[in-house]
Amino acid sequence: MNNNLSKLTAALMIGAASLVPATAAFAQEPGDGKTIRMAQADWDTGWFQAEIYKQMFEDLGYTVTGPMTLGASAFYQAVSQGDVDLWVNGWFPLHRTYESTFEGKASVDGAVAKGGALQGYLVDKAAIEEFDIKTLDDFKRDEVKEAFDRNGDGKADLVACPPGWGCELTISQHMEDFDLGDSINPIKAGYSASMADAIAAYQNGEHILFYTWTPNWTVDQLAPGKDVMWIEVPQKEGVELPAPAKGLDTCVADPCYMGFVANDIVPVVNDAFLADNPAVDALLKEVSIPLPDIFAQNSAMNNGDDDVQAQAAKWIEDNQDQVNTWLEAARSAAN
């Protein structure tokens, strides 16, 4: 009789357990069974951010393919066609030049880093003092062109941006707007290799002119205010310039007409994908990464620590409480 009672009790317990919702024992993540086809920029200073987001997507149960490395032009074409779902390496307003490609098909969603991403031209401090360089117009002077001509073509060499980058279009426009075609030679090869060459030239006592953005490893190697200074683009009638940066003591002037506006670093997502994935939408709207953290990783990467996956995992671990809050917001949005 006791044996039958034990069997009956066991049966009741099993039956009761079967009534417990599966989510109580095995919570389903919003991304279970779903895939994100992710892209990342072909400038390596954006890979850290991409990897942080990738790992958070995976925490939500998504399978993430990539990130596939793409230039800006290729990405905006791909995301508009639905060939990739998103990246977190948009620079706006710089990338507005691609709006005609993706408008109505993909959207900016959230912000990795709001404002503070500077862009412009820098010159070694010694040359600024020697030649009294203030703007790009100073490179029309023969003695300045000669001092910055490292390939013997009679023009000052400028480390610029590879074709397809948003900054390449803006720099080309500056060359045209300010009649600099006979004075400056924009180098459009691989940016990291070109900058490494410029830094080596600087260390050998040569003068250098280069474009950069922040956060970026270049300003760790060549510190603004110490090694180099931001210079201005000319103010010319008929040429509309972005608002100048104010209070920038590492520029030759204050306010400083840099020729570029401070940008937001933002995710850009395919609209159809976003509509089907409210958890991704919620996460993108929640997350932000401090610029100093990006700068620190960029510097470490340039110094040889290129394990981006480990760096992203460590950042998530160091910020786990905040990350958990973001993930919970994403899970709630999916319910």
Coordinates of C-alpha atoms in Angstrom, one line a residue:
M1 CA 0.0 0.0 0.0
N2 CA 2.8 2.3 0.8
N3 CA 4.5 1.4 -2.5
N4 CA 1.3 2.4 -4.4
L5 CA 1.1 5.6 -2.5
S6 CA 4.7 6.5 -3.5
K7 CA 3.9 5.8 -7.1
L8 CA 0.8 8.0 -6.9
T9 CA 2.7 10.8 -5.3
A10 CA 5.5 10.6 -7.9
A11 CA 2.9 10.7 -10.7
L12 CA 1.2 13.7 -9.2
M13 CA 4.6 15.5 -9.0
I14 CA 5.4 14.8 -12.6
G15 CA 2.0 16.0 -13.6
A16 CA 2.4 19.2 -11.7
A17 CA 5.8 19.8 -13.1
S18 CA 4.4 19.5 -16.6
L19 CA 2.0 22.4 -15.9
V20 CA 4.9 24.8 -15.1
P21 CA 5.4 27.0 -18.2
A22 CA 8.5 26.0 -20.2
T23 CA 9.8 29.6 -19.9
A24 CA 10.2 29.2 -16.2
A25 CA 12.7 26.4 -16.6
F26 CA 14.0 27.2 -20.1
A27 CA 13.6 30.9 -20.8
Q28 CA 13.5 31.5 -24.5
E29 CA 15.7 34.4 -25.7
P30 CA 14.3 36.8 -28.3
G31 CA 16.9 35.8 -30.8
D32 CA 16.5 32.0 -30.6
G33 CA 16.4 30.6 -34.1
K34 CA 17.2 34.0 -35.7
T35 CA 20.3 35.2 -37.5
I36 CA 21.8 38.7 -37.7
R37 CA 24.0 39.3 -40.8
M38 CA 26.3 41.9 -39.4
A39 CA 28.8 44.2 -41.1
Q40 CA 31.7 46.3 -39.8
A41 CA 33.6 49.2 -41.2
D42 CA 36.8 48.8 -43.1
W43 CA 38.5 51.2 -40.7
D44 CA 39.7 49.1 -37.8
T45 CA 39.0 51.7 -35.2
G46 CA 35.3 50.7 -35.5
W47 CA 35.8 46.9 -34.9
F48 CA 35.8 47.1 -31.1
Q49 CA 32.3 48.7 -31.0
A50 CA 31.1 46.1 -33.6
E51 CA 32.3 43.2 -31.5
I52 CA 30.7 44.6 -28.3
Y53 CA 27.3 44.7 -30.0
K54 CA 27.9 41.3 -31.6
Q55 CA 28.5 39.7 -28.2
M56 CA 25.4 41.4 -26.8
F57 CA 23.3 40.1 -29.7
E58 CA 24.6 36.6 -29.0
D59 CA 23.6 37.0 -25.3
L60 CA 20.1 37.6 -26.6
G61 CA 20.2 34.2 -28.4
Y62 CA 20.9 35.5 -31.9
T63 CA 23.3 33.7 -34.3
V64 CA 25.5 36.5 -35.7
T65 CA 27.3 35.9 -39.0
G66 CA 30.3 38.1 -39.6
P67 CA 30.8 40.9 -39.1
M68 CA 31.6 41.3 -42.8
T69 CA 34.1 44.1 -43.4
L70 CA 32.8 46.7 -45.9
G71 CA 33.5 50.2 -47.0
A72 CA 30.8 52.7 -46.4
S73 CA 29.5 52.8 -49.9
A74 CA 29.3 49.0 -50.1
F75 CA 27.6 48.8 -46.8
Y76 CA 24.8 51.3 -47.5
Q77 CA 24.2 49.5 -50.8
A78 CA 24.1 46.1 -49.1
V79 CA 21.8 47.2 -46.2
S80 CA 19.4 48.9 -48.5
Q81 CA 19.1 45.7 -50.5
G82 CA 18.8 43.5 -47.4
D83 CA 22.0 41.7 -48.1
V84 CA 23.2 42.6 -44.6
D85 CA 21.1 43.6 -41.6
L86 CA 23.1 46.2 -39.8
W87 CA 26.3 47.8 -38.7
V88 CA 27.2 50.1 -35.8
N89 CA 29.8 52.1 -37.7
G90 CA 27.6 54.9 -39.2
W91 CA 29.1 58.4 -39.0
F92 CA 26.4 61.1 -39.2
P93 CA 26.2 63.7 -40.7
L94 CA 29.2 62.6 -42.7
H95 CA 27.4 59.6 -44.1
R96 CA 24.4 61.6 -45.3
T97 CA 26.1 61.5 -48.7
Y98 CA 24.7 57.9 -48.9
E99 CA 21.1 58.8 -47.9
S100 CA 19.9 58.5 -51.5
T101 CA 21.0 54.9 -51.4
F102 CA 19.4 53.7 -48.2
E103 CA 16.6 56.2 -47.5
G104 CA 13.3 54.3 -47.0
K105 CA 15.1 51.0 -46.7
A106 CA 17.4 51.4 -43.7
S107 CA 17.5 53.8 -40.7
V108 CA 19.8 55.2 -38.0
D109 CA 18.8 53.6 -34.7
G110 CA 20.3 54.7 -31.4
A111 CA 23.9 56.0 -31.0
V112 CA 27.2 54.3 -30.1
A113 CA 28.8 57.6 -29.2
K114 CA 26.9 60.9 -29.4
G115 CA 29.0 63.8 -30.6
G116 CA 32.6 64.4 -29.8
A117 CA 33.9 62.5 -32.8
L118 CA 36.1 65.2 -34.4
Q119 CA 37.6 65.2 -37.9
G120 CA 40.0 67.4 -39.7
Y121 CA 43.6 68.1 -40.8
L122 CA 46.6 68.1 -38.6
V123 CA 50.2 69.4 -39.2
D124 CA 53.3 68.8 -37.1
K125 CA 53.8 71.6 -34.6
A126 CA 57.3 72.4 -35.7
A127 CA 56.1 73.2 -39.3
I128 CA 53.3 75.3 -37.9
E129 CA 55.8 77.4 -36.0
E130 CA 58.4 77.5 -38.9
F131 CA 56.0 78.4 -41.7
D132 CA 53.1 80.0 -39.7
I133 CA 50.6 77.6 -41.1
K134 CA 47.0 78.4 -40.3
T135 CA 44.8 77.0 -43.0
L136 CA 45.0 74.7 -46.1
D137 CA 45.6 77.8 -48.2
D138 CA 49.1 78.0 -46.7
F139 CA 50.0 74.9 -48.7
K140 CA 49.8 77.0 -51.9
R141 CA 53.1 78.7 -50.8
D142 CA 56.1 77.2 -52.6
E143 CA 58.2 76.8 -49.5
V144 CA 55.4 75.0 -47.7
K145 CA 54.7 72.7 -50.6
E146 CA 58.4 71.8 -50.8
A147 CA 58.6 71.1 -47.1
F148 CA 55.8 68.6 -47.3
D149 CA 56.6 67.0 -50.6
R150 CA 57.9 63.5 -49.8
N151 CA 57.5 61.9 -53.2
G152 CA 59.0 64.7 -55.4
D153 CA 55.9 65.6 -57.4
G154 CA 56.0 69.3 -56.4
K155 CA 52.9 69.0 -54.1
A156 CA 52.5 68.7 -50.4
D157 CA 51.6 65.1 -49.4
L158 CA 48.4 64.7 -47.4
V159 CA 47.4 61.4 -45.8
A160 CA 43.8 61.3 -46.9
C161 CA 41.1 58.5 -47.0
P162 CA 40.7 55.5 -49.3
P163 CA 38.1 55.6 -52.0
G164 CA 34.6 54.8 -50.7
W165 CA 35.1 56.4 -47.3
G166 CA 32.8 59.3 -46.5
C167 CA 35.8 61.5 -45.6
E168 CA 37.3 60.8 -49.1
L169 CA 34.4 62.6 -50.7
T170 CA 34.7 65.6 -48.3
I171 CA 38.4 65.9 -48.8
S172 CA 38.0 65.8 -52.5
Q173 CA 35.4 68.5 -52.2
H174 CA 37.8 70.6 -50.2
M175 CA 40.5 70.2 -52.8
E176 CA 38.1 71.5 -55.4
D177 CA 36.5 74.3 -53.3
F178 CA 39.7 75.8 -52.2
D179 CA 41.7 75.3 -55.5
L180 CA 44.2 73.0 -53.9
G181 CA 44.7 70.5 -56.8
D182 CA 48.1 72.0 -57.8
S183 CA 49.2 72.3 -54.2
I184 CA 48.2 69.2 -52.3
N185 CA 48.5 65.5 -53.2
P186 CA 45.9 63.5 -51.3
I187 CA 47.2 60.0 -50.6
K188 CA 44.3 57.5 -50.9
A189 CA 46.0 54.3 -50.2
G190 CA 45.3 52.1 -47.1
Y191 CA 44.9 54.6 -44.2
S192 CA 46.7 52.6 -41.5
A193 CA 49.7 52.0 -43.7
S194 CA 49.8 55.6 -44.9
M195 CA 49.7 56.9 -41.4
A196 CA 52.4 54.5 -40.2
D197 CA 54.6 55.9 -43.0
A198 CA 53.8 59.5 -42.0
I199 CA 54.6 58.8 -38.3
A200 CA 57.9 57.2 -39.3
A201 CA 58.6 60.4 -41.4
Y202 CA 57.8 62.6 -38.5
Q203 CA 60.1 60.6 -36.2
N204 CA 62.8 61.2 -38.8
G205 CA 62.3 64.9 -38.5
E206 CA 60.2 65.4 -41.6
H207 CA 57.0 67.5 -41.8
I208 CA 53.6 65.8 -42.1
L209 CA 50.1 66.7 -43.1
F210 CA 47.3 64.3 -42.4
Y211 CA 43.5 63.9 -42.0
T212 CA 42.3 62.0 -38.9
W213 CA 39.2 61.5 -36.8
T214 CA 38.7 60.8 -33.1
P215 CA 38.6 58.4 -31.4
N216 CA 41.6 57.0 -33.3
W217 CA 45.0 55.6 -32.5
T218 CA 46.7 58.3 -34.5
V219 CA 46.1 60.9 -31.8
D220 CA 47.8 58.6 -29.3
Q221 CA 50.9 58.4 -31.5
L222 CA 50.8 62.1 -32.4
A223 CA 49.3 64.0 -29.6
P224 CA 47.4 67.2 -30.6
G225 CA 48.9 70.2 -28.8
K226 CA 52.2 68.4 -28.3
D227 CA 53.3 66.9 -31.6
V228 CA 50.7 68.2 -34.0
M229 CA 48.0 70.9 -34.2
W230 CA 44.6 70.9 -36.0
I231 CA 44.5 73.5 -38.8
E232 CA 41.6 75.2 -40.4
V233 CA 40.1 75.1 -43.9
P234 CA 39.9 78.6 -45.5
Q235 CA 36.9 80.7 -45.1
K236 CA 36.0 81.5 -48.7
E237 CA 33.0 83.4 -50.1
G238 CA 30.5 81.0 -51.7
V239 CA 31.8 78.0 -49.8
E240 CA 29.5 77.0 -46.9
L241 CA 31.4 75.6 -44.0
P242 CA 30.1 73.5 -41.0
A243 CA 30.0 75.3 -37.7
P244 CA 33.4 75.7 -36.1
A245 CA 34.6 73.8 -33.1
K246 CA 34.8 76.0 -30.0
G247 CA 37.2 75.8 -27.1
L248 CA 39.6 73.4 -28.9
D249 CA 43.0 74.5 -27.6
T250 CA 44.8 72.0 -29.8
C251 CA 43.8 74.0 -33.0
V252 CA 45.6 77.0 -34.4
A253 CA 42.5 79.1 -33.9
D254 CA 39.5 79.3 -31.7
P255 CA 36.8 78.9 -32.9
C256 CA 38.3 76.4 -35.4
Y257 CA 36.9 75.9 -38.8
M258 CA 37.8 72.2 -39.3
G259 CA 35.8 71.7 -42.4
F260 CA 34.0 68.8 -40.8
V261 CA 31.3 68.7 -38.1
A262 CA 31.5 66.6 -35.0
N263 CA 29.8 63.3 -35.8
D264 CA 27.6 60.8 -34.0
I265 CA 28.7 57.2 -34.3
V266 CA 25.5 55.3 -34.9
P267 CA 24.0 51.9 -35.8
V268 CA 22.3 51.7 -39.2
V269 CA 19.8 48.9 -39.7
N270 CA 17.6 47.5 -42.5
D271 CA 14.0 48.6 -41.8
A272 CA 12.4 45.2 -42.6
F273 CA 14.8 43.5 -40.2
L274 CA 14.2 46.0 -37.5
A275 CA 10.4 45.6 -37.7
D276 CA 10.8 41.9 -37.2
N277 CA 13.2 42.2 -34.3
P278 CA 12.0 44.6 -31.5
A279 CA 14.6 43.3 -29.1
V280 CA 17.4 44.5 -31.4
D281 CA 15.6 47.9 -31.8
A282 CA 15.4 48.2 -28.0
L283 CA 19.0 47.2 -27.5
L284 CA 20.3 49.7 -30.1
K285 CA 18.3 52.5 -28.5
E286 CA 19.8 51.7 -25.0
V287 CA 23.5 51.1 -25.7
S288 CA 26.3 53.7 -25.7
I289 CA 30.0 53.3 -25.4
P290 CA 32.2 56.1 -23.9
L291 CA 34.6 57.6 -26.4
P292 CA 37.6 57.3 -24.0
D293 CA 37.0 53.5 -23.9
I294 CA 37.0 53.4 -27.7
F295 CA 40.2 55.5 -27.7
A296 CA 41.9 53.3 -25.2
Q297 CA 41.1 50.1 -27.2
N298 CA 42.3 51.8 -30.5
S299 CA 45.6 52.7 -28.8
A300 CA 46.0 49.1 -27.5
M301 CA 45.3 47.7 -30.9
N302 CA 47.8 49.9 -32.6
N303 CA 50.4 48.8 -30.1
G304 CA 49.9 45.2 -31.1
D305 CA 47.0 43.9 -28.9
D306 CA 44.6 43.0 -31.7
D307 CA 42.4 40.4 -29.9
V308 CA 39.3 42.5 -30.4
Q309 CA 37.0 39.6 -29.2
A310 CA 38.8 39.5 -25.9
Q311 CA 38.8 43.3 -25.5
A312 CA 35.1 43.4 -26.1
A313 CA 34.4 40.6 -23.7
K314 CA 36.5 42.4 -21.0
W315 CA 34.6 45.6 -21.6
I316 CA 31.3 43.8 -21.2
E317 CA 32.6 42.2 -18.0
D318 CA 33.8 45.5 -16.6
N319 CA 30.4 47.1 -17.4
Q320 CA 28.2 44.0 -16.6
D321 CA 25.6 45.7 -14.5
Q322 CA 24.9 48.3 -17.2
V323 CA 25.0 45.7 -19.9
N324 CA 22.5 43.5 -18.0
T325 CA 20.1 46.5 -17.8
W326 CA 20.3 47.0 -21.6
L327 CA 19.8 43.2 -22.2
E328 CA 16.7 43.2 -20.0
A329 CA 15.2 46.1 -21.8
A330 CA 15.7 44.2 -25.1
R331 CA 14.1 41.1 -23.7
S332 CA 11.1 43.1 -22.3
A333 CA 10.6 44.6 -25.8
A334 CA 10.3 41.2 -27.3
N335 CA 7.5 40.1 -25.0

